[in-house]
Amino acid sequence: MTTPIYYVNDVPHLGHASTTVLADIFARWHRLLGEEVFFLTGTDEHGEKIQKAAAKAEKEPKEFVDSIVDNFKKVWERLRISNDYFIRTTDEQHIEAVKKFIPLLFSKDDIYKGEYEGWYCTPDETFVLESQLVGGKCPSCGRDVVKIKEEAYFFRLSKYQDKLLEMYNANPLFLEPAYSNEIINRVKSGLKDLDISRTTVTWAIPFPSDEKHFVYVWIDALTNYITALGWPGSEQFKKFWPADVHIMGKEINWFHSVIWPAMLMSAGIELPKRIFVHGWWTVEGQKMSKSIGNVVSPIAISDKYSSDALRYFIAREMSPGIDSDFSEAKLIERINNELVADLGNLVYRVLTIAEKYPGKIEGSAELEKELDLEPVKAAMEKLDARGALEHIWRFIKAANKYVNDKAIWKLEGAELSNALYNLLEAMRIISILIEPYMPDASAEISKQIGTKQGKLADCKFGKFEGKINKSSYLFKKVDVKKGA
Ligand code: ME8
Protein backbone atom coordinates (compact mmCIF):
# COMPACT_ATOMS: atom_id res chain seq x y z
CA MET A 1 0.00 0.00 0.00
CA THR A 2 1.45 3.34 -1.00
CA THR A 3 0.82 7.08 -0.85
CA PRO A 4 2.26 9.48 -3.40
CA ILE A 5 5.72 10.68 -2.50
CA TYR A 6 5.22 14.36 -1.76
CA TYR A 7 7.26 17.25 -3.07
CA VAL A 8 9.48 18.64 -0.35
CA ASN A 9 9.03 22.26 -1.27
CA ASP A 10 6.79 23.08 1.68
CA VAL A 11 5.13 21.77 4.84
CA PRO A 12 2.41 19.14 4.40
CA HIS A 13 -1.19 20.39 4.43
CA LEU A 14 -4.62 18.82 4.79
CA GLY A 15 -4.49 17.41 1.23
CA HIS A 16 -1.27 15.47 1.86
CA ALA A 17 -2.50 14.45 5.30
CA SER A 18 -5.77 13.10 3.98
CA THR A 19 -4.18 10.76 1.44
CA THR A 20 -1.72 9.51 4.02
CA VAL A 21 -4.42 9.05 6.67
CA LEU A 22 -6.62 7.10 4.25
CA ALA A 23 -3.71 4.85 3.36
CA ASP A 24 -2.96 4.42 7.06
CA ILE A 25 -6.57 3.40 7.74
CA PHE A 26 -6.35 0.67 5.11
CA ALA A 27 -2.91 -0.45 6.30
CA ARG A 28 -4.10 -0.71 9.90
CA TRP A 29 -7.27 -2.51 8.81
CA HIS A 30 -5.25 -5.17 7.00
CA ARG A 31 -3.03 -5.60 10.05
CA LEU A 32 -6.21 -6.11 12.10
CA LEU A 33 -7.10 -8.89 9.69
CA GLY A 34 -3.79 -10.46 10.67
CA GLU A 35 -2.10 -9.75 7.34
CA GLU A 36 1.46 -8.58 6.90
CA VAL A 37 1.47 -5.08 5.42
CA PHE A 38 4.17 -2.97 3.81
CA PHE A 39 2.92 0.60 3.95
CA LEU A 40 5.07 3.05 2.03
CA THR A 41 5.25 6.81 1.99
CA GLY A 42 8.04 9.27 1.32
CA THR A 43 9.21 12.38 -0.48
CA ASP A 44 9.86 13.42 -4.06
CA GLU A 45 13.01 15.48 -3.85
CA HIS A 46 14.35 16.12 -7.36
CA GLY A 47 13.25 18.31 -10.25
CA GLU A 48 12.87 21.87 -11.37
CA LYS A 49 10.31 22.84 -8.76
CA ILE A 50 12.57 21.81 -5.88
CA GLN A 51 15.62 23.28 -7.63
CA LYS A 52 13.80 26.63 -7.80
CA ALA A 53 12.49 26.44 -4.24
CA ALA A 54 16.03 25.77 -3.01
CA ALA A 55 17.39 28.71 -5.00
CA LYS A 56 14.69 30.94 -3.53
CA ALA A 57 15.69 29.81 -0.04
CA GLU A 58 19.32 30.45 -0.99
CA LYS A 59 20.31 26.89 -0.21
CA GLU A 60 21.94 24.05 -2.08
CA PRO A 61 19.17 21.64 -3.20
CA LYS A 62 20.35 18.81 -0.94
CA GLU A 63 20.66 21.10 2.05
CA PHE A 64 17.19 22.47 1.26
CA VAL A 65 15.45 19.08 0.99
CA ASP A 66 17.22 17.88 4.14
CA SER A 67 15.76 20.86 5.96
CA ILE A 68 12.20 20.16 4.77
CA VAL A 69 11.90 16.40 4.97
CA ASP A 70 11.56 16.37 8.75
CA ASN A 71 8.40 18.46 8.44
CA PHE A 72 6.81 15.48 6.74
CA LYS A 73 8.15 12.95 9.20
CA LYS A 74 6.92 15.04 12.14
CA VAL A 75 3.42 15.42 10.74
CA TRP A 76 3.16 11.69 10.06
CA GLU A 77 4.28 10.95 13.59
CA ARG A 78 1.75 13.40 15.00
CA LEU A 79 -1.02 11.82 12.91
CA ARG A 80 0.00 8.31 14.08
CA ILE A 81 0.87 7.20 10.56
CA SER A 82 2.12 3.63 10.74
CA ASN A 83 4.24 3.54 7.58
CA ASP A 84 6.74 0.71 7.38
CA TYR A 85 9.20 2.67 5.30
CA PHE A 86 9.88 6.26 4.29
CA ILE A 87 11.60 6.66 0.95
CA ARG A 88 13.44 9.77 -0.18
CA THR A 89 14.29 9.95 -3.87
CA THR A 90 17.68 11.34 -2.90
CA ASP A 91 18.48 8.01 -1.17
CA GLU A 92 21.52 6.45 -2.79
CA GLN A 93 19.81 3.09 -3.12
CA HIS A 94 16.89 4.66 -5.03
CA ILE A 95 19.20 6.57 -7.36
CA GLU A 96 21.17 3.43 -8.19
CA ALA A 97 17.98 1.47 -8.86
CA VAL A 98 16.60 4.16 -11.21
CA LYS A 99 19.86 3.95 -13.15
CA LYS A 100 19.20 0.21 -13.55
CA PHE A 101 15.54 0.67 -14.48
CA ILE A 102 16.01 2.97 -17.48
CA PRO A 103 18.34 0.58 -19.39
CA LEU A 104 15.55 -2.03 -19.24
CA LEU A 105 13.37 0.31 -21.30
CA PHE A 106 16.28 0.97 -23.67
CA SER A 107 16.74 -2.75 -24.16
CA LYS A 108 13.15 -2.98 -25.44
CA ASP A 109 13.84 -0.18 -27.90
CA ASP A 110 11.30 1.87 -25.99
CA ILE A 111 13.56 4.91 -25.61
CA TYR A 112 14.84 7.15 -28.42
CA LYS A 113 16.46 10.55 -28.68
CA GLY A 114 14.61 13.54 -30.10
CA GLU A 115 13.75 17.10 -29.31
CA TYR A 116 11.00 18.46 -27.08
CA GLU A 117 9.47 21.73 -28.05
CA GLY A 118 6.43 22.72 -26.08
CA TRP A 119 5.03 23.83 -22.76
CA TYR A 120 5.99 22.84 -19.26
CA CYS A 121 4.17 23.38 -15.96
CA THR A 122 6.85 23.59 -13.28
CA PRO A 123 4.54 23.43 -10.22
CA ASP A 124 3.07 20.16 -11.58
CA GLU A 125 6.33 19.04 -13.25
CA THR A 126 4.28 18.20 -16.34
CA PHE A 127 4.71 18.59 -20.11
CA VAL A 128 1.60 20.19 -21.51
CA LEU A 129 0.43 20.01 -25.12
CA GLU A 130 -0.55 23.23 -26.85
CA SER A 131 -4.03 21.76 -27.35
CA GLN A 132 -4.37 21.09 -23.61
CA LEU A 133 -3.74 24.66 -22.48
CA VAL A 134 -6.72 26.40 -20.90
CA GLY A 135 -6.55 30.10 -21.56
CA GLY A 136 -2.80 29.71 -22.02
CA LYS A 137 -2.42 28.15 -18.54
CA CYS A 138 -1.84 24.66 -17.12
CA PRO A 139 -5.08 22.64 -17.49
CA SER A 140 -4.58 20.94 -14.12
CA CYS A 141 -3.48 23.71 -11.75
CA GLY A 142 -4.32 26.85 -13.73
CA ARG A 143 -0.84 28.31 -13.26
CA ASP A 144 1.56 29.70 -15.83
CA VAL A 145 3.40 27.35 -18.18
CA VAL A 146 6.76 28.00 -19.79
CA LYS A 147 7.91 27.23 -23.29
CA ILE A 148 10.87 24.88 -23.51
CA LYS A 149 12.89 23.57 -26.40
CA GLU A 150 15.57 21.01 -25.68
CA GLU A 151 17.07 17.75 -26.78
CA ALA A 152 15.39 14.92 -24.93
CA TYR A 153 15.00 11.18 -24.65
CA PHE A 154 11.49 9.92 -25.26
CA PHE A 155 9.68 6.86 -23.94
CA ARG A 156 7.49 5.16 -26.55
CA LEU A 157 4.25 5.54 -24.61
CA SER A 158 2.33 5.38 -27.90
CA LYS A 159 3.38 1.74 -28.28
CA TYR A 160 1.41 0.86 -25.14
CA GLN A 161 -1.96 2.29 -26.11
CA ASP A 162 -3.60 -1.02 -27.05
CA LYS A 163 -1.82 -2.95 -24.31
CA LEU A 164 -3.12 -0.51 -21.70
CA LEU A 165 -6.68 -0.69 -23.03
CA GLU A 166 -6.49 -4.50 -22.99
CA MET A 167 -5.16 -4.41 -19.44
CA TYR A 168 -7.98 -2.13 -18.21
CA ASN A 169 -10.45 -4.45 -19.85
CA ALA A 170 -8.96 -7.57 -18.31
CA ASN A 171 -8.61 -5.97 -14.86
CA PRO A 172 -11.81 -4.06 -14.14
CA LEU A 173 -10.57 -3.29 -10.62
CA PHE A 174 -7.39 -1.56 -11.79
CA LEU A 175 -8.77 1.91 -12.53
CA GLU A 176 -10.70 4.00 -10.05
CA PRO A 177 -14.32 3.69 -11.26
CA ALA A 178 -15.13 7.35 -10.64
CA TYR A 179 -12.45 8.46 -13.08
CA SER A 180 -12.06 5.44 -15.35
CA ASN A 181 -14.01 6.79 -18.35
CA GLU A 182 -11.86 9.87 -18.41
CA ILE A 183 -8.68 7.76 -18.50
CA ILE A 184 -9.95 5.25 -21.04
CA ASN A 185 -11.21 7.96 -23.40
CA ARG A 186 -7.95 9.82 -23.22
CA VAL A 187 -5.93 6.68 -23.90
CA LYS A 188 -8.26 5.79 -26.81
CA SER A 189 -7.78 9.23 -28.30
CA GLY A 190 -4.08 8.47 -28.72
CA LEU A 191 -0.91 8.50 -26.65
CA LYS A 192 2.04 10.72 -27.37
CA ASP A 193 5.55 9.57 -26.53
CA LEU A 194 6.78 11.01 -23.26
CA ASP A 195 9.83 13.17 -22.72
CA ILE A 196 11.79 11.43 -19.97
CA SER A 197 14.95 13.51 -19.76
CA ARG A 198 15.86 17.15 -19.26
CA THR A 199 19.09 18.92 -20.06
CA THR A 200 18.33 22.16 -18.21
CA VAL A 201 17.26 20.66 -14.90
CA THR A 202 20.34 19.39 -13.16
CA TRP A 203 18.89 18.68 -9.70
CA ALA A 204 17.96 15.19 -10.88
CA ILE A 205 19.34 11.70 -11.34
CA PRO A 206 21.93 11.62 -14.17
CA PHE A 207 20.51 9.89 -17.22
CA PRO A 208 22.33 6.58 -17.77
CA SER A 209 24.74 6.62 -20.70
CA ASP A 210 24.37 10.31 -21.58
CA GLU A 211 25.86 12.82 -19.22
CA LYS A 212 24.18 15.80 -20.87
CA HIS A 213 20.79 14.50 -19.69
CA PHE A 214 19.01 14.12 -16.38
CA VAL A 215 16.06 11.89 -15.57
CA TYR A 216 12.64 13.59 -15.75
CA VAL A 217 11.36 13.83 -12.19
CA TRP A 218 8.19 11.78 -12.73
CA ILE A 219 10.16 8.78 -14.02
CA ASP A 220 12.40 9.05 -10.96
CA ALA A 221 9.35 9.46 -8.68
CA LEU A 222 7.15 6.64 -9.97
CA THR A 223 10.01 4.18 -9.72
CA ASN A 224 10.06 4.74 -5.94
CA TYR A 225 7.30 2.20 -5.53
CA ILE A 226 9.67 -0.61 -6.46
CA THR A 227 13.00 0.83 -5.35
CA ALA A 228 11.64 1.27 -1.81
CA LEU A 229 11.25 -2.50 -1.68
CA GLY A 230 14.88 -2.95 -2.72
CA TRP A 231 14.21 -3.72 -6.39
CA PRO A 232 15.90 -5.42 -8.17
CA GLY A 233 16.53 -8.71 -6.54
CA SER A 234 15.52 -8.19 -2.93
CA GLU A 235 13.48 -10.65 -0.89
CA GLN A 236 11.18 -7.82 0.14
CA PHE A 237 10.41 -7.00 -3.46
CA LYS A 238 9.51 -10.63 -4.13
CA LYS A 239 7.34 -10.68 -1.06
CA PHE A 240 5.40 -7.42 -1.39
CA TRP A 241 5.31 -6.53 -5.08
CA PRO A 242 2.94 -6.02 -6.85
CA ALA A 243 1.41 -3.36 -4.65
CA ASP A 244 -2.21 -4.01 -3.77
CA VAL A 245 -3.01 -0.35 -4.13
CA HIS A 246 -1.47 3.02 -4.95
CA ILE A 247 -3.47 5.82 -3.29
CA MET A 248 -3.51 9.43 -4.53
CA GLY A 249 -5.43 12.56 -5.45
CA LYS A 250 -7.11 12.88 -8.84
CA GLU A 251 -4.58 15.24 -10.44
CA ILE A 252 -1.91 12.54 -10.63
CA ASN A 253 -4.18 9.71 -11.74
CA TRP A 254 -2.83 9.90 -15.32
CA PHE A 255 0.73 9.26 -14.18
CA HIS A 256 -0.34 6.22 -12.17
CA SER A 257 -3.02 4.76 -14.40
CA VAL A 258 -1.26 5.27 -17.75
CA ILE A 259 2.43 6.14 -17.58
CA TRP A 260 3.43 3.91 -14.65
CA PRO A 261 1.81 0.70 -15.98
CA ALA A 262 3.31 1.38 -19.43
CA MET A 263 6.77 1.78 -17.87
CA LEU A 264 6.33 -1.46 -15.95
CA MET A 265 5.08 -3.32 -19.03
CA SER A 266 8.16 -2.16 -20.88
CA ALA A 267 10.46 -3.22 -18.04
CA GLY A 268 8.69 -6.59 -17.74
CA ILE A 269 7.64 -6.01 -14.14
CA GLU A 270 4.23 -6.94 -12.74
CA LEU A 271 1.68 -4.15 -12.49
CA PRO A 272 0.14 -2.88 -9.25
CA LYS A 273 -3.31 -4.31 -8.66
CA ARG A 274 -5.26 -1.15 -8.12
CA ILE A 275 -5.10 2.64 -8.43
CA PHE A 276 -7.28 4.32 -5.79
CA VAL A 277 -7.99 7.95 -6.53
CA HIS A 278 -9.76 10.45 -4.31
CA GLY A 279 -11.07 13.95 -4.94
CA TRP A 280 -9.69 17.25 -3.74
CA TRP A 281 -10.25 19.22 -0.59
CA THR A 282 -11.59 22.70 -0.81
CA VAL A 283 -11.77 25.00 2.20
CA GLU A 284 -15.13 26.62 2.79
CA GLY A 285 -15.87 26.21 -0.89
CA GLN A 286 -12.59 27.68 -2.12
CA LYS A 287 -9.51 26.06 -3.59
CA MET A 288 -6.91 25.54 -0.84
CA SER A 289 -3.97 27.75 -1.74
CA LYS A 290 -1.19 29.77 -0.23
CA SER A 291 -2.17 32.88 -2.15
CA ILE A 292 -5.71 32.74 -0.74
CA GLY A 293 -4.14 32.05 2.66
CA ASN A 294 -6.54 29.25 3.57
CA VAL A 295 -4.13 26.31 3.73
CA VAL A 296 -5.19 23.94 6.52
CA SER A 297 -2.37 22.71 8.72
CA PRO A 298 -2.84 19.16 10.01
CA ILE A 299 -0.57 19.93 12.96
CA ALA A 300 -2.55 23.02 13.99
CA ILE A 301 -5.84 21.08 13.77
CA SER A 302 -4.41 18.14 15.71
CA ASP A 303 -3.04 20.42 18.41
CA LYS A 304 -6.31 22.30 18.73
CA TYR A 305 -8.63 19.26 18.67
CA SER A 306 -6.76 15.95 18.36
CA SER A 307 -5.17 13.88 15.65
CA ASP A 308 -7.99 11.35 16.10
CA ALA A 309 -10.57 14.08 15.42
CA LEU A 310 -8.78 15.06 12.22
CA ARG A 311 -8.42 11.43 11.11
CA TYR A 312 -12.09 10.82 11.82
CA PHE A 313 -13.13 13.91 9.87
CA ILE A 314 -11.02 12.89 6.88
CA ALA A 315 -12.51 9.40 6.85
CA ARG A 316 -16.08 10.68 7.22
CA GLU A 317 -15.81 13.30 4.51
CA MET A 318 -13.76 11.79 1.69
CA SER A 319 -14.76 9.56 -1.15
CA PRO A 320 -13.73 8.91 -4.74
CA GLY A 321 -15.40 10.94 -7.43
CA ILE A 322 -16.35 13.93 -5.33
CA ASP A 323 -14.37 16.73 -3.78
CA SER A 324 -14.69 17.32 -0.04
CA ASP A 325 -14.99 20.59 1.75
CA PHE A 326 -13.22 21.46 4.98
CA SER A 327 -14.52 23.95 7.48
CA GLU A 328 -13.71 24.18 11.14
CA ALA A 329 -17.44 24.55 11.89
CA LYS A 330 -18.12 21.17 10.24
CA LEU A 331 -15.23 19.57 12.08
CA ILE A 332 -16.56 20.89 15.40
CA GLU A 333 -20.04 19.61 14.56
CA ARG A 334 -18.68 16.12 13.97
CA ILE A 335 -16.59 16.25 17.14
CA ASN A 336 -19.55 17.32 19.29
CA ASN A 337 -22.31 15.27 17.67
CA GLU A 338 -20.44 12.09 16.90
CA LEU A 339 -17.18 11.74 18.79
CA VAL A 340 -18.40 13.29 22.04
CA ALA A 341 -22.13 12.52 21.98
CA ASP A 342 -21.99 9.00 20.52
CA LEU A 343 -18.64 7.49 21.41
CA GLY A 344 -17.21 9.53 24.28
CA ASN A 345 -20.46 9.56 26.23
CA LEU A 346 -21.03 5.85 25.78
CA VAL A 347 -17.65 5.07 27.30
CA TYR A 348 -18.00 7.62 30.08
CA ARG A 349 -21.55 6.71 31.08
CA VAL A 350 -20.95 3.00 31.15
CA LEU A 351 -17.65 3.21 32.99
CA THR A 352 -19.10 5.55 35.62
CA ILE A 353 -21.53 2.80 36.56
CA ALA A 354 -19.16 -0.10 35.93
CA GLU A 355 -16.45 1.23 38.24
CA LYS A 356 -18.90 1.24 41.14
CA TYR A 357 -20.24 -2.21 40.47
CA PRO A 358 -18.61 -4.55 42.97
CA GLY A 359 -19.79 -7.90 41.57
CA LYS A 360 -18.65 -10.11 38.74
CA ILE A 361 -19.51 -8.80 35.29
CA GLU A 362 -21.22 -11.54 33.29
CA GLY A 363 -24.33 -12.15 31.26
CA SER A 364 -25.74 -13.27 27.95
CA ALA A 365 -24.76 -11.60 24.69
CA GLU A 366 -27.81 -9.51 23.83
CA LEU A 367 -26.00 -6.80 21.88
CA GLU A 368 -24.24 -9.25 19.62
CA LYS A 369 -27.18 -9.27 17.22
CA GLU A 370 -26.48 -5.59 16.54
CA LEU A 371 -22.94 -6.39 15.43
CA ASP A 372 -22.64 -7.09 11.72
CA LEU A 373 -19.05 -7.19 10.52
CA GLU A 374 -19.85 -8.27 6.98
CA PRO A 375 -20.75 -4.80 5.62
CA VAL A 376 -17.69 -3.34 7.37
CA LYS A 377 -15.45 -5.92 5.72
CA ALA A 378 -17.17 -5.49 2.35
CA ALA A 379 -16.75 -1.71 2.47
CA MET A 380 -13.08 -1.97 3.44
CA GLU A 381 -12.54 -4.47 0.64
CA LYS A 382 -13.80 -1.76 -1.73
CA LEU A 383 -11.52 0.80 0.00
CA ASP A 384 -14.63 2.62 1.20
CA ALA A 385 -13.36 3.87 4.55
CA ARG A 386 -16.36 6.12 4.96
CA GLY A 387 -18.87 3.33 4.32
CA ALA A 388 -17.14 1.02 6.78
CA LEU A 389 -17.11 3.76 9.40
CA GLU A 390 -20.84 4.28 8.98
CA HIS A 391 -21.45 0.59 9.71
CA ILE A 392 -19.16 0.72 12.76
CA TRP A 393 -21.07 3.78 13.95
CA ARG A 394 -24.35 1.87 13.72
CA PHE A 395 -23.02 -0.50 16.37
CA ILE A 396 -21.93 2.42 18.57
CA LYS A 397 -25.42 3.90 18.26
CA ALA A 398 -26.98 0.52 19.04
CA ALA A 399 -24.91 0.35 22.24
CA ASN A 400 -26.11 3.82 23.22
CA LYS A 401 -29.70 2.82 22.54
CA TYR A 402 -29.19 -0.24 24.74
CA VAL A 403 -28.01 2.01 27.59
CA ASN A 404 -31.15 4.12 27.28
CA ASP A 405 -33.64 1.32 26.61
CA LYS A 406 -32.41 -0.58 29.64
CA ALA A 407 -32.04 2.60 31.70
CA ILE A 408 -28.92 1.00 33.11
CA TRP A 409 -28.58 3.63 35.84
CA LYS A 410 -31.70 2.13 37.42
CA LEU A 411 -30.57 -1.51 37.27
CA GLU A 412 -29.17 -3.58 40.10
CA GLY A 413 -27.69 -7.02 40.75
CA ALA A 414 -27.78 -9.61 37.97
CA GLU A 415 -29.61 -7.27 35.59
CA LEU A 416 -26.95 -4.62 35.97
CA SER A 417 -24.19 -7.20 35.63
CA ASN A 418 -25.77 -8.45 32.41
CA ALA A 419 -26.12 -4.95 30.95
CA LEU A 420 -22.53 -4.07 31.87
CA TYR A 421 -21.29 -7.31 30.38
CA ASN A 422 -22.95 -6.44 27.08
CA LEU A 423 -21.75 -2.88 27.05
CA LEU A 424 -18.17 -3.62 28.06
CA GLU A 425 -17.86 -6.35 25.48
CA ALA A 426 -19.35 -3.96 22.92
CA MET A 427 -16.76 -1.37 23.93
CA ARG A 428 -13.92 -3.86 23.62
CA ILE A 429 -15.12 -4.67 20.10
CA ILE A 430 -15.60 -0.98 19.26
CA SER A 431 -12.05 -0.28 20.39
CA ILE A 432 -10.82 -2.83 17.84
CA LEU A 433 -13.03 -1.60 15.01
CA ILE A 434 -12.12 2.06 15.41
CA GLU A 435 -8.38 1.38 15.69
CA PRO A 436 -7.67 2.01 12.00
CA TYR A 437 -9.48 5.35 12.20
CA MET A 438 -8.64 6.60 15.69
CA PRO A 439 -5.69 4.70 17.14
CA ASP A 440 -5.45 6.94 20.24
CA ALA A 441 -9.12 6.63 21.20
CA SER A 442 -8.91 2.90 20.56
CA ALA A 443 -5.94 2.50 22.91
CA GLU A 444 -7.62 4.71 25.50
CA ILE A 445 -10.80 2.59 25.52
CA SER A 446 -8.74 -0.58 25.91
CA LYS A 447 -6.89 1.03 28.79
CA GLN A 448 -10.03 2.22 30.52
CA ILE A 449 -11.77 -1.16 30.28
CA GLY A 450 -8.53 -2.97 31.04
CA THR A 451 -8.36 -5.26 28.03
CA LYS A 452 -5.61 -6.01 25.53
CA GLN A 453 -5.94 -4.56 22.03
CA GLY A 454 -7.27 -7.31 19.83
CA LYS A 455 -7.48 -8.23 16.17
CA LEU A 456 -10.57 -8.46 14.01
CA ALA A 457 -10.92 -12.13 14.94
CA ASP A 458 -11.54 -10.96 18.54
CA CYS A 459 -14.62 -8.98 17.50
CA LYS A 460 -17.08 -11.42 18.99
CA PHE A 461 -18.76 -11.55 22.37
CA GLY A 462 -16.94 -13.76 24.85
CA LYS A 463 -16.18 -13.51 28.55
CA PHE A 464 -15.46 -9.98 29.74
CA GLU A 465 -11.98 -10.18 31.20
CA GLY A 466 -11.08 -6.53 31.72
CA LYS A 467 -10.62 -4.45 34.80
CA ILE A 468 -12.19 -1.00 34.93
CA ASN A 469 -9.73 1.82 35.03
CA LYS A 470 -11.87 4.85 34.26
CA SER A 471 -10.19 8.15 33.50
CA SER A 472 -11.09 11.30 31.62
CA TYR A 473 -13.39 11.82 28.63
CA LEU A 474 -12.20 10.41 25.33
CA PHE A 475 -13.03 13.65 23.50
CA LYS A 476 -13.58 17.15 24.79
CA LYS A 477 -16.76 18.90 23.76
CA VAL A 478 -15.92 22.04 21.81
CA ASP A 479 -17.58 25.21 22.96
CA VAL A 480 -18.75 26.55 19.62
CA LYS A 481 -18.56 30.16 20.78
CA LYS A 482 -15.08 29.89 22.24
CA GLY A 483 -13.54 27.32 19.86
CA ALA A 484 -11.52 24.43 21.28
O1 ME8 B 1 2.18 15.28 -6.96
N1 ME8 B 1 -6.94 17.67 -1.79
O2 ME8 B 1 3.35 15.55 -4.99
P1 ME8 B 1 2.50 16.65 -4.22
C1 ME8 B 1 -6.67 16.36 -1.68
N2 ME8 B 1 5.43 14.38 -6.01
N3 ME8 B 1 -5.44 15.84 -1.80
C2 ME8 B 1 -4.45 16.69 -2.04
C3 ME8 B 1 -4.65 18.08 -2.18
C4 ME8 B 1 -5.98 18.56 -2.04
N4 ME8 B 1 -6.29 19.85 -2.13
N5 ME8 B 1 -3.45 18.64 -2.41
C5 ME8 B 1 -2.53 17.66 -2.40
C6 ME8 B 1 3.14 15.08 -6.26
N6 ME8 B 1 -3.12 16.47 -2.18
C7 ME8 B 1 4.24 14.15 -6.73
C8 ME8 B 1 3.75 12.72 -6.54
S1 ME8 B 1 4.05 10.07 -6.70
C9 ME8 B 1 5.07 9.01 -7.49
C10 ME8 B 1 4.70 11.66 -7.02
C11 ME8 B 1 -2.45 15.16 -2.04
O3 ME8 B 1 3.33 17.05 -3.07
C12 ME8 B 1 -2.98 14.17 -3.07
O4 ME8 B 1 -2.69 12.87 -2.65
O5 ME8 B 1 2.02 17.68 -5.14
C13 ME8 B 1 -2.14 14.50 -4.25
O6 ME8 B 1 -2.14 13.47 -5.22
C14 ME8 B 1 -0.79 14.68 -3.59
O7 ME8 B 1 -1.09 15.33 -2.34
C15 ME8 B 1 0.16 15.53 -4.42
O8 ME8 B 1 1.28 15.82 -3.65
CSV table of C-alpha atoms and ligand atoms in Angstrom, one decimal, residues 3-9 13-20 43-45 49 72 123-125 217-218 220-225 247-253 255-256 278-282 287-288 318 323-324, ligand 1:
chain,number,residue,atom,x,y,z
A,3,THR,CA,0.8,7.1,-0.8
A,4,PRO,CA,2.3,9.5,-3.4
A,5,ILE,CA,5.7,10.7,-2.5
A,6,TYR,CA,5.2,14.4,-1.8
A,7,TYR,CA,7.3,17.3,-3.1
A,8,VAL,CA,9.5,18.6,-0.4
A,9,ASN,CA,9.0,22.3,-1.3
A,13,HIS,CA,-1.2,20.4,4.4
A,14,LEU,CA,-4.6,18.8,4.8
A,15,GLY,CA,-4.5,17.4,1.2
A,16,HIS,CA,-1.3,15.5,1.9
A,17,ALA,CA,-2.5,14.5,5.3
A,18,SER,CA,-5.8,13.1,4.0
A,19,THR,CA,-4.2,10.8,1.4
A,20,THR,CA,-1.7,9.5,4.0
A,43,THR,CA,9.2,12.4,-0.5
A,44,ASP,CA,9.9,13.4,-4.1
A,45,GLU,CA,13.0,15.5,-3.9
A,49,LYS,CA,10.3,22.8,-8.8
A,72,PHE,CA,6.8,15.5,6.7
A,123,PRO,CA,4.5,23.4,-10.2
A,124,ASP,CA,3.1,20.2,-11.6
A,125,GLU,CA,6.3,19.0,-13.3
A,217,VAL,CA,11.4,13.8,-12.2
A,218,TRP,CA,8.2,11.8,-12.7
A,220,ASP,CA,12.4,9.1,-11.0
A,221,ALA,CA,9.4,9.5,-8.7
A,222,LEU,CA,7.1,6.6,-10.0
A,223,THR,CA,10.0,4.2,-9.7
A,224,ASN,CA,10.1,4.7,-5.9
A,225,TYR,CA,7.3,2.2,-5.5
A,247,ILE,CA,-3.5,5.8,-3.3
A,248,MET,CA,-3.5,9.4,-4.5
A,249,GLY,CA,-5.4,12.6,-5.5
A,250,LYS,CA,-7.1,12.9,-8.8
A,251,GLU,CA,-4.6,15.2,-10.4
A,252,ILE,CA,-1.9,12.5,-10.6
A,253,ASN,CA,-4.2,9.7,-11.7
A,255,PHE,CA,0.7,9.3,-14.2
A,256,HIS,CA,-0.3,6.2,-12.2
A,278,HIS,CA,-9.8,10.5,-4.3
A,279,GLY,CA,-11.1,13.9,-4.9
A,280,TRP,CA,-9.7,17.3,-3.7
A,281,TRP,CA,-10.3,19.2,-0.6
A,282,THR,CA,-11.6,22.7,-0.8
A,287,LYS,CA,-9.5,26.1,-3.6
A,288,MET,CA,-6.9,25.5,-0.8
A,318,MET,CA,-13.8,11.8,1.7
A,323,ASP,CA,-14.4,16.7,-3.8
A,324,SER,CA,-14.7,17.3,0.0
B,1,ME8,O1,2.2,15.3,-7.0
B,1,ME8,N1,-6.9,17.7,-1.8
B,1,ME8,O2,3.4,15.5,-5.0
B,1,ME8,P1,2.5,16.6,-4.2
B,1,ME8,C1,-6.7,16.4,-1.7
B,1,ME8,N2,5.4,14.4,-6.0
B,1,ME8,N3,-5.4,15.8,-1.8
B,1,ME8,C2,-4.4,16.7,-2.0
B,1,ME8,C3,-4.6,18.1,-2.2
B,1,ME8,C4,-6.0,18.6,-2.0
B,1,ME8,N4,-6.3,19.8,-2.1
B,1,ME8,N5,-3.5,18.6,-2.4
B,1,ME8,C5,-2.5,17.7,-2.4
B,1,ME8,C6,3.1,15.1,-6.3
B,1,ME8,N6,-3.1,16.5,-2.2
B,1,ME8,C7,4.2,14.1,-6.7
B,1,ME8,C8,3.7,12.7,-6.5
B,1,ME8,S1,4.0,10.1,-6.7
B,1,ME8,C9,5.1,9.0,-7.5
B,1,ME8,C10,4.7,11.7,-7.0
B,1,ME8,C11,-2.5,15.2,-2.0
B,1,ME8,O3,3.3,17.1,-3.1
B,1,ME8,C12,-3.0,14.2,-3.1
B,1,ME8,O4,-2.7,12.9,-2.7
B,1,ME8,O5,2.0,17.7,-5.1
B,1,ME8,C13,-2.1,14.5,-4.3
B,1,ME8,O6,-2.1,13.5,-5.2
B,1,ME8,C14,-0.8,14.7,-3.6
B,1,ME8,O7,-1.1,15.3,-2.3
B,1,ME8,C15,0.2,15.5,-4.4
B,1,ME8,O8,1.3,15.8,-3.6
